[in-house]
Amino acid sequence: AQKITQTQPGMFVQEKEAVTLDCTYDTSDPSYGLFWYKQPSSGEMIFLIYQGSYDQQNATEGRYSLNFQKARKSANLVISASQLGDSAMYFCAIMDSNYQLIWGAGTKLIIKP
Amino acid sequence: EPEVTQTPSHQVTQMGQEVILRCVPISNHLYFYWYRQILGQKVEFLVSFYNNEISEKSEIFDDQFSVERPDGSNFTLKIRSTKLEDSAMYFCASTDRRMNTEAFFGQGTRLTVV
């Protein structure tokens, strides 16, 4: 069975600093996709970044990048130059060959001014 | 930009009542999902739907739940007889491929069972 582990329940980061949110996964599927979503206090789920298991390069989307270490089964999200608006819950998820997204417990990120 | 639309945004219902949560996925997407998130907890997969039938469902998705695509655009989740523990945020999502692409999520429907 697939599993996602986010070991940081909460993080405080100073504005403008970079932040790394940890995500490790466990799957026996050779083909899978890894996703990061942001959930602000309003509740909606906002897609941030995707990494495919066969992608050779780490994914980047603006200030978001994914540090994908396949052998270690980790897919950490890096947010550069954090902003106050980055304060939210962040979820890591894996999509497996059964087309399901399996979610981590999330990390609550709070950006301090 | 295309988006997934869910209605209503918030529904309050009495225990034992039937509720139907509605979703309009992105028009060229083929795979549809329902997830739920109990307040303060992780997001949980409920069901996936493709080609007018359920592809996969979790153990949460018992006989009280059903999904339907009645008219080729709407995608509904019905809870036949709601329980207090069904109170949660319900998210609809769609993708244009099985995997290797983002799942677009709706804004969610917050269901409160009283």
Tab-separated table of C-alpha atoms in Angstrom:
chain	number	residue	atom	x	y	z
A	1	ALA	CA	0.000	0.000	0.000
A	2	GLN	CA	1.123	3.525	-0.707
A	3	LYS	CA	1.938	5.829	2.136
A	4	ILE	CA	2.959	9.440	2.545
A	5	THR	CA	4.729	10.777	5.620
A	6	GLN	CA	5.037	14.426	6.486
A	7	THR	CA	7.035	14.616	9.685
A	8	GLN	CA	6.611	18.324	10.379
A	9	PRO	CA	3.178	19.078	11.819
A	10	GLY	CA	4.020	22.770	12.000
A	11	MET	CA	6.729	25.226	11.034
A	12	PHE	CA	7.449	28.873	11.740
A	13	VAL	CA	9.602	30.660	9.202
A	14	GLN	CA	10.716	34.251	8.939
A	15	GLU	CA	9.439	36.128	5.920
A	16	LYS	CA	11.816	36.084	2.933
A	17	GLU	CA	13.598	32.996	4.147
A	18	ALA	CA	13.531	29.750	2.189
A	19	VAL	CA	11.632	26.863	3.686
A	20	THR	CA	11.770	23.127	3.069
A	21	LEU	CA	8.754	20.963	3.785
A	22	ASP	CA	9.555	17.294	4.133
A	23	CYS	CA	7.742	14.454	2.435
A	24	THR	CA	8.686	10.809	2.236
A	25	TYR	CA	6.695	8.155	0.511
A	26	ASP	CA	6.435	4.442	0.258
A	27	THR	CA	5.197	2.663	-2.828
A	28	SER	CA	5.898	-0.500	-4.740
A	29	ASP	CA	4.566	0.939	-7.986
A	30	PRO	CA	7.299	1.706	-10.520
A	31	SER	CA	5.229	4.538	-11.943
A	32	TYR	CA	3.746	7.196	-9.714
A	33	GLY	CA	3.289	10.907	-9.416
A	34	LEU	CA	4.007	13.151	-6.478
A	35	PHE	CA	2.036	16.305	-5.805
A	36	TRP	CA	2.121	19.216	-3.443
A	37	TYR	CA	-1.015	21.151	-2.619
A	38	LYS	CA	-1.547	24.253	-0.540
A	39	GLN	CA	-4.643	24.643	1.586
A	40	PRO	CA	-5.155	28.155	2.964
A	41	SER	CA	-7.502	28.833	5.839
A	42	SER	CA	-10.347	29.304	3.377
A	43	GLY	CA	-10.210	25.571	2.707
A	44	GLU	CA	-9.665	25.215	-1.013
A	45	MET	CA	-6.973	22.909	-2.344
A	46	ILE	CA	-4.445	24.661	-4.592
A	47	PHE	CA	-2.096	22.661	-6.787
A	48	LEU	CA	1.527	23.753	-6.474
A	49	ILE	CA	3.846	21.314	-8.182
A	50	TYR	CA	4.087	17.842	-9.656
A	51	GLN	CA	6.948	15.346	-10.002
A	52	GLY	CA	6.712	12.156	-12.025
A	53	SER	CA	8.633	9.109	-10.932
A	54	TYR	CA	10.444	8.930	-14.255
A	55	ASP	CA	11.219	12.618	-14.503
A	56	GLN	CA	14.951	13.139	-14.652
A	57	GLN	CA	14.902	16.695	-13.420
A	58	ASN	CA	13.460	18.184	-10.275
A	59	ALA	CA	10.225	20.044	-10.897
A	60	THR	CA	10.113	23.810	-10.495
A	61	GLU	CA	7.185	26.233	-10.580
A	62	GLY	CA	8.093	29.806	-9.809
A	63	ARG	CA	9.131	30.002	-6.154
A	64	TYR	CA	8.334	26.330	-5.657
A	65	SER	CA	10.757	23.540	-6.371
A	66	LEU	CA	10.702	19.898	-5.536
A	67	ASN	CA	13.796	18.172	-4.208
A	68	PHE	CA	13.141	14.697	-5.558
A	69	GLN	CA	15.398	11.954	-4.261
A	70	LYS	CA	14.003	8.781	-5.714
A	71	ALA	CA	16.365	6.349	-4.027
A	72	ARG	CA	15.505	7.838	-0.651
A	73	LYS	CA	11.823	8.102	-1.577
A	74	SER	CA	11.639	11.720	-0.620
A	75	ALA	CA	9.990	14.651	-2.374
A	76	ASN	CA	10.582	17.740	-0.306
A	77	LEU	CA	8.986	21.028	-1.280
A	78	VAL	CA	11.205	24.079	-1.239
A	79	ILE	CA	9.664	27.532	-1.152
A	80	SER	CA	12.147	30.272	-1.876
A	81	ALA	CA	11.780	33.797	-0.515
A	82	SER	CA	8.742	33.022	1.602
A	83	GLN	CA	5.879	35.504	1.775
A	84	LEU	CA	3.180	36.112	4.350
A	85	GLY	CA	0.664	34.685	1.901
A	86	ASP	CA	2.467	31.361	2.007
A	87	SER	CA	1.014	30.699	5.454
A	88	ALA	CA	-1.201	27.651	4.967
A	89	MET	CA	-1.392	23.894	5.289
A	90	TYR	CA	0.760	22.053	2.782
A	91	PHE	CA	-0.045	18.528	1.703
A	92	CYS	CA	2.130	16.064	-0.112
A	93	ALA	CA	0.298	13.372	-2.055
A	94	ILE	CA	1.133	10.427	-4.270
A	95	MET	CA	-0.946	9.203	-7.159
A	96	ASP	CA	-0.584	5.518	-7.698
A	97	SER	CA	-1.455	3.151	-10.492
A	98	ASN	CA	-5.012	2.925	-9.135
A	99	TYR	CA	-5.462	6.641	-9.899
A	100	GLN	CA	-5.907	7.568	-6.268
A	101	LEU	CA	-4.226	10.406	-4.462
A	102	ILE	CA	-2.904	9.255	-1.107
A	103	TRP	CA	-2.306	12.196	1.179
A	104	GLY	CA	0.083	13.024	3.950
A	105	ALA	CA	-1.090	14.528	7.216
A	106	GLY	CA	0.064	17.972	6.149
A	107	THR	CA	2.405	20.625	7.502
A	108	LYS	CA	1.080	23.891	8.861
A	109	LEU	CA	3.406	26.638	7.718
A	110	ILE	CA	3.296	30.028	9.387
A	111	ILE	CA	5.344	32.858	7.943
A	112	LYS	CA	6.370	35.490	10.483
A	113	PRO	CA	6.771	39.123	9.427
B	1	GLU	CA	-8.437	29.155	-16.787
B	2	PRO	CA	-10.638	26.067	-16.571
B	3	GLU	CA	-11.808	25.133	-13.125
B	4	VAL	CA	-13.782	22.530	-11.252
B	5	THR	CA	-16.952	23.929	-9.754
B	6	GLN	CA	-18.681	22.548	-6.688
B	7	THR	CA	-22.068	23.419	-5.291
B	8	PRO	CA	-23.145	24.196	-2.688
B	9	SER	CA	-20.166	25.655	-0.861
B	10	HIS	CA	-21.739	24.817	2.469
B	11	GLN	CA	-24.604	22.480	3.297
B	12	VAL	CA	-26.188	21.844	6.646
B	13	THR	CA	-28.389	18.799	6.920
B	14	GLN	CA	-30.118	16.812	9.609
B	15	MET	CA	-28.867	13.369	10.495
B	16	GLY	CA	-30.591	10.732	8.428
B	17	GLN	CA	-31.301	13.018	5.504
B	18	GLU	CA	-30.022	12.447	1.991
B	19	VAL	CA	-27.614	14.951	0.492
B	20	ILE	CA	-26.327	15.386	-3.013
B	21	LEU	CA	-23.087	17.211	-3.582
B	22	ARG	CA	-22.590	18.517	-7.065
B	23	CYS	CA	-19.499	19.013	-9.142
B	24	VAL	CA	-18.837	20.201	-12.654
B	25	PRO	CA	-15.439	18.842	-13.692
B	26	ILE	CA	-13.294	20.405	-16.380
B	27	SER	CA	-14.950	19.619	-19.679
B	28	ASN	CA	-12.234	17.583	-21.408
B	29	HIS	CA	-11.255	15.630	-18.333
B	30	LEU	CA	-11.977	11.945	-18.161
B	31	TYR	CA	-11.223	10.946	-14.589
B	32	PHE	CA	-13.195	12.206	-11.644
B	33	TYR	CA	-12.689	11.839	-7.951
B	34	TRP	CA	-14.255	12.587	-4.623
B	35	TYR	CA	-12.162	13.162	-1.534
B	36	ARG	CA	-13.147	14.214	1.929
B	37	GLN	CA	-11.343	15.997	4.707
B	38	ILE	CA	-12.687	15.845	8.218
B	39	LEU	CA	-11.828	19.062	10.014
B	40	GLY	CA	-8.206	19.061	11.125
B	41	GLN	CA	-7.448	15.716	9.533
B	42	LYS	CA	-5.834	14.501	6.351
B	43	VAL	CA	-7.555	14.297	3.012
B	44	GLU	CA	-9.020	10.869	2.304
B	45	PHE	CA	-9.793	9.283	-1.025
B	46	LEU	CA	-13.398	8.208	-1.492
B	47	VAL	CA	-13.914	7.155	-5.088
B	48	SER	CA	-12.624	7.490	-8.629
B	49	PHE	CA	-14.836	7.408	-11.701
B	50	TYR	CA	-14.015	6.814	-15.344
B	51	ASN	CA	-16.056	5.931	-18.379
B	52	ASN	CA	-19.290	6.161	-16.434
B	53	GLU	CA	-18.318	3.701	-13.798
B	54	ILE	CA	-16.461	3.523	-10.529
B	55	SER	CA	-12.783	2.716	-11.036
B	56	GLU	CA	-11.774	2.475	-7.432
B	57	LYS	CA	-13.315	3.153	-4.064
B	58	SER	CA	-12.057	3.238	-0.524
B	59	GLU	CA	-13.498	1.476	2.485
B	60	ILE	CA	-15.077	4.765	3.489
B	61	PHE	CA	-17.239	4.611	0.380
B	62	ASP	CA	-19.833	2.195	1.702
B	63	ASP	CA	-23.401	1.540	0.601
B	64	GLN	CA	-24.501	4.924	1.901
B	65	PHE	CA	-22.477	6.607	-0.825
B	66	SER	CA	-23.070	6.670	-4.548
B	67	VAL	CA	-21.765	8.669	-7.477
B	68	GLU	CA	-23.320	9.525	-10.761
B	69	ARG	CA	-22.647	11.450	-13.920
B	70	PRO	CA	-26.246	12.088	-14.896
B	71	ASP	CA	-25.870	14.394	-17.862
B	72	GLY	CA	-22.299	14.314	-19.126
B	73	SER	CA	-21.247	17.434	-17.264
B	74	ASN	CA	-22.257	17.081	-13.623
B	75	PHE	CA	-20.634	14.607	-11.291
B	76	THR	CA	-22.549	14.017	-8.087
B	77	LEU	CA	-21.889	12.398	-4.751
B	78	LYS	CA	-24.936	11.214	-2.877
B	79	ILE	CA	-24.987	10.279	0.766
B	80	ARG	CA	-28.173	8.362	1.360
B	81	SER	CA	-28.641	8.735	5.089
B	82	THR	CA	-26.190	11.145	6.625
B	83	LYS	CA	-24.481	10.523	9.928
B	84	LEU	CA	-22.790	13.004	12.223
B	85	GLU	CA	-19.411	11.613	11.232
B	86	ASP	CA	-20.069	12.496	7.598
B	87	SER	CA	-19.455	16.137	8.514
B	88	ALA	CA	-16.415	17.120	6.473
B	89	MET	CA	-15.167	19.091	3.524
B	90	TYR	CA	-15.819	17.177	0.327
B	91	PHE	CA	-13.601	17.852	-2.628
B	92	CYS	CA	-14.283	16.939	-6.214
B	93	ALA	CA	-11.320	16.624	-8.563
B	94	SER	CA	-10.748	15.820	-12.204
B	95	THR	CA	-7.794	15.032	-14.426
B	96	ASP	CA	-7.328	14.601	-18.148
B	97	ARG	CA	-5.133	11.567	-17.747
B	98	ARG	CA	-4.878	8.838	-15.239
B	99	MET	CA	-1.669	10.099	-13.766
B	100	ASN	CA	1.297	12.318	-14.441
B	101	THR	CA	-0.775	15.408	-14.375
B	102	GLU	CA	-2.254	17.530	-11.703
B	103	ALA	CA	-5.683	16.843	-10.336
B	104	PHE	CA	-7.750	19.998	-10.446
B	105	PHE	CA	-9.775	20.436	-7.308
B	106	GLY	CA	-13.021	22.235	-6.752
B	107	GLN	CA	-13.438	24.702	-3.937
B	108	GLY	CA	-15.007	22.043	-1.780
B	109	THR	CA	-18.391	21.623	-0.142
B	110	ARG	CA	-18.448	21.854	3.600
B	111	LEU	CA	-21.066	19.408	4.838
B	112	THR	CA	-22.330	19.803	8.370
B	113	VAL	CA	-24.611	17.106	9.736
B	114	VAL	CA	-26.558	18.116	12.830
